[in-house]
Coordinates of C-alpha atoms in Angstrom, one line a residue:
M1 CA -26.6 21.5 -16.1
T2 CA -23.3 20.8 -17.7
W3 CA -21.3 17.5 -17.3
M4 CA -18.9 19.2 -14.7
Q5 CA -22.0 19.7 -12.6
Y6 CA -22.8 16.3 -12.7
L7 CA -19.6 15.3 -11.2
A8 CA -20.2 16.5 -7.5
P9 CA -23.1 14.2 -6.8
L10 CA -21.6 11.2 -8.5
L11 CA -18.4 11.5 -6.8
K12 CA -20.6 11.7 -3.6
G13 CA -22.3 8.4 -4.7
A14 CA -19.2 6.9 -5.6
Q15 CA -17.8 7.3 -2.0
I16 CA -20.8 5.3 -1.0
T17 CA -20.1 2.6 -3.5
V18 CA -16.4 2.2 -2.3
I19 CA -17.4 2.1 1.2
I20 CA -20.1 -0.6 0.6
S21 CA -17.8 -2.6 -1.8
L22 CA -14.6 -2.6 0.5
A23 CA -16.4 -3.5 3.6
S24 CA -18.3 -6.3 2.0
I25 CA -15.2 -7.7 0.5
V26 CA -13.5 -7.8 3.7
L27 CA -16.4 -9.4 5.5
G28 CA -17.0 -11.6 2.6
T29 CA -13.4 -12.8 2.6
I30 CA -13.7 -13.7 6.2
L31 CA -16.8 -15.7 5.7
A32 CA -15.4 -17.3 2.6
F33 CA -12.5 -18.6 4.6
A34 CA -14.8 -19.7 7.6
A35 CA -17.1 -21.6 5.2
G36 CA -14.4 -23.0 2.7
I37 CA -12.4 -24.3 5.7
A38 CA -15.7 -25.9 7.3
R39 CA -16.4 -27.6 3.9
T40 CA -13.3 -29.5 4.3
S41 CA -13.9 -30.6 7.9
S42 CA -14.5 -34.2 8.7
N43 CA -17.3 -33.1 11.0
P44 CA -20.6 -33.7 8.8
I45 CA -22.4 -31.2 11.0
V46 CA -20.0 -28.4 10.5
S47 CA -19.7 -29.3 6.8
G48 CA -23.4 -29.5 6.4
I49 CA -24.0 -26.1 7.7
A50 CA -21.3 -24.5 5.5
F51 CA -22.8 -26.4 2.7
V52 CA -26.5 -25.2 3.1
Y53 CA -25.2 -21.6 3.4
I54 CA -23.1 -21.8 0.2
V55 CA -25.8 -23.3 -1.8
L56 CA -28.5 -20.8 -0.4
F57 CA -26.7 -18.0 -1.4
R58 CA -25.1 -19.2 -4.5
G59 CA -28.4 -20.3 -5.8
T60 CA -30.7 -17.4 -5.2
P61 CA -30.6 -13.9 -6.8
L62 CA -28.8 -11.1 -5.0
L63 CA -31.8 -8.8 -5.8
V64 CA -34.1 -11.1 -3.8
Q65 CA -31.5 -11.4 -1.0
L66 CA -31.6 -7.8 -0.7
F67 CA -35.3 -7.2 -0.5
W68 CA -35.8 -10.3 1.8
F69 CA -33.3 -8.7 4.4
Y70 CA -34.6 -5.2 3.9
Y71 CA -38.3 -6.0 3.6
A72 CA -39.2 -9.4 5.0
L73 CA -36.9 -9.6 7.8
P74 CA -38.2 -6.6 9.6
L75 CA -41.6 -8.4 9.7
I76 CA -40.0 -10.6 12.4
G77 CA -38.7 -7.9 14.4
I78 CA -35.1 -7.7 13.0
S79 CA -34.1 -4.6 10.7
F80 CA -31.1 -2.9 9.7
N81 CA -30.5 0.5 8.0
P82 CA -30.1 0.5 4.2
I83 CA -26.3 0.5 4.2
T84 CA -25.8 -2.2 6.7
T85 CA -28.4 -4.4 4.9
G86 CA -26.3 -3.8 1.6
I87 CA -23.1 -4.5 3.2
M88 CA -24.4 -7.6 5.0
T89 CA -26.0 -9.2 2.0
L90 CA -23.0 -8.4 -0.2
S91 CA -20.9 -10.0 2.2
L92 CA -22.9 -13.1 2.6
L93 CA -23.0 -13.7 -1.3
T94 CA -19.3 -13.0 -1.8
G95 CA -18.6 -15.4 1.1
A96 CA -20.5 -18.0 -0.5
F97 CA -18.8 -18.0 -3.7
G98 CA -15.4 -17.5 -2.2
A99 CA -16.0 -20.3 0.1
E100 CA -15.8 -22.6 -2.9
V101 CA -12.5 -21.0 -4.0
V102 CA -11.0 -21.5 -0.6
R103 CA -12.2 -25.2 -0.7
G104 CA -10.8 -25.8 -4.0
A105 CA -7.3 -24.4 -3.4
L106 CA -7.1 -26.5 -0.2
L107 CA -8.1 -29.5 -2.0
A108 CA -5.3 -28.8 -4.6
V109 CA -2.5 -29.1 -2.0
P110 CA -1.0 -32.5 -2.6
V111 CA -2.2 -35.0 -0.3
S112 CA 1.6 -36.1 0.2
Q113 CA 2.1 -32.8 2.1
Y114 CA -0.9 -33.8 4.6
E115 CA 0.8 -37.3 5.1
A116 CA 4.2 -35.7 5.8
A117 CA 2.8 -33.5 8.4
R118 CA 0.9 -36.3 10.0
A119 CA 4.3 -38.5 9.9
L120 CA 6.0 -35.4 11.9
N121 CA 3.1 -35.4 14.3
F122 CA 1.7 -32.1 13.4
S123 CA -1.6 -31.1 14.6
K124 CA -4.4 -30.6 12.2
T125 CA -4.7 -27.1 13.0
Y126 CA -0.8 -26.3 12.6
T127 CA -1.1 -28.3 9.2
L128 CA -3.9 -26.3 8.0
W129 CA -2.4 -22.8 8.9
H130 CA 1.3 -23.4 8.3
I131 CA 1.4 -25.8 5.5
F132 CA -1.8 -25.7 3.5
M133 CA -3.0 -22.2 3.9
P134 CA 0.2 -20.5 2.9
Q135 CA 0.3 -22.5 -0.6
A136 CA -3.4 -22.2 -1.1
V137 CA -3.7 -18.4 -0.6
V138 CA -1.4 -17.5 -3.5
E139 CA -3.6 -19.7 -5.7
M140 CA -6.8 -18.1 -4.6
M141 CA -5.9 -14.5 -5.4
P142 CA -6.8 -14.3 -9.2
A143 CA -10.2 -15.7 -8.2
F144 CA -10.7 -13.4 -5.5
G145 CA -9.6 -10.7 -7.7
N146 CA -12.7 -11.5 -10.0
L147 CA -14.8 -11.8 -7.0
A148 CA -13.8 -8.1 -5.9
V149 CA -14.8 -6.9 -9.2
Q150 CA -18.1 -8.9 -9.3
N151 CA -19.0 -7.6 -5.9
L152 CA -18.2 -4.0 -7.2
K153 CA -20.5 -4.5 -10.0
D154 CA -23.3 -6.0 -7.6
T155 CA -23.3 -2.8 -5.4
A156 CA -25.3 -1.2 -8.3
L157 CA -28.4 -3.1 -7.1
V158 CA -28.3 -1.6 -3.3
S159 CA -29.6 1.6 -5.0
L160 CA -33.0 -0.4 -5.0
I161 CA -33.2 -0.3 -1.2
S162 CA -32.5 3.6 -1.3
I163 CA -28.9 3.6 -0.9
A164 CA -27.6 7.1 -2.6
D165 CA -24.7 5.1 -4.1
L166 CA -23.3 5.7 -7.6
T167 CA -26.1 4.1 -9.5
F168 CA -28.8 5.8 -7.5
Q169 CA -27.1 9.2 -8.1
A170 CA -26.7 8.6 -11.9
Q171 CA -30.6 7.4 -12.0
S172 CA -31.4 10.7 -10.0
L173 CA -29.4 13.1 -12.1
R174 CA -30.8 11.3 -15.4
N175 CA -34.3 11.9 -14.1
I176 CA -33.7 15.7 -13.6
T177 CA -31.6 16.2 -16.7
L178 CA -32.8 13.8 -19.1
D179 CA -29.3 13.6 -20.3
S180 CA -28.8 9.9 -20.3
A181 CA -25.8 9.7 -22.6
T182 CA -23.6 12.0 -20.3
V183 CA -24.8 10.7 -16.9
Y184 CA -24.3 7.1 -17.7
T185 CA -20.9 7.7 -19.5
L186 CA -19.7 9.3 -16.8
T187 CA -21.1 6.4 -14.3
L188 CA -19.5 4.0 -16.4
V189 CA -16.1 5.6 -16.1
G190 CA -16.5 5.8 -12.4
Y191 CA -17.2 2.1 -12.0
F192 CA -14.4 1.4 -14.3
I193 CA -12.0 3.4 -12.5
I194 CA -13.0 1.8 -9.1
A195 CA -12.7 -1.4 -10.6
L196 CA -9.1 -0.7 -11.8
G197 CA -8.1 0.3 -8.2
L198 CA -9.6 -2.9 -6.8
M199 CA -7.8 -5.0 -9.5
L200 CA -4.4 -3.0 -8.6
I201 CA -4.9 -3.6 -4.9
V202 CA -5.6 -7.3 -5.4
R203 CA -2.6 -7.7 -7.6
L204 CA -0.2 -6.0 -5.3
I205 CA -1.4 -8.4 -2.6
E206 CA -0.7 -11.4 -4.9
M207 CA 2.7 -10.2 -5.6
K208 CA 3.5 -9.8 -2.3
L209 CA 2.3 -13.2 -1.3
R210 CA 4.1 -14.8 -4.2
R211 CA 7.5 -13.2 -3.0
G212 CA 6.6 -14.5 0.5
A213 CA 5.9 -18.0 -0.6
A214 CA 9.1 -18.0 -2.8
F215 CA 11.1 -16.6 0.1
S216 CA 9.7 -19.4 2.6
R217 CA 10.6 -22.0 0.0
S218 CA 14.1 -20.8 -0.6
A219 CA 14.7 -20.6 3.2
H220 CA 13.6 -24.3 3.8
S221 CA 15.4 -25.8 0.9

């Protein structure tokens, strides 16, 4: 086989990688905001549940989490197909790391703004979503960009639960052809191109949010 013949299976695997990465980034972001906001809650039960979730997934290896969901969970009658398992596990991990980004950004908003909102008799919900969150989201974007790229790199582990992603296809090709140098070079290039795409998307979102925040400040000045 020539390197051109390697492209078809690698591109097929790359499609699976992109699907898993994008799906888990979106779901992980939702979890990150939910858990991050919960961590700032004055309710000790809500904050405690979020804390346990964050510590559990930040403190255990992704590989073990994948194996637990794929091999151990079915023993109690709950099972998912490999792709669902991969997306779910990556989402939970991304959400745990993202939650601390959200919490930190919210806590970084000056306390004086909360006091001003309370003086104006704004509700906590209104203050969170209309005063704190617009400022905090802009500051979260660089960290979320790093999380998105890390999520992409972590998808390589889903090949170990029989998902035919880019890494799985590369390993299969290598076993057939024994052409390690070419196969893994093309695989590296593939991951690099996908990562560039992710970084570009995050950068465009960040620029749009910053323009929106600047326009909002000028409108209220």
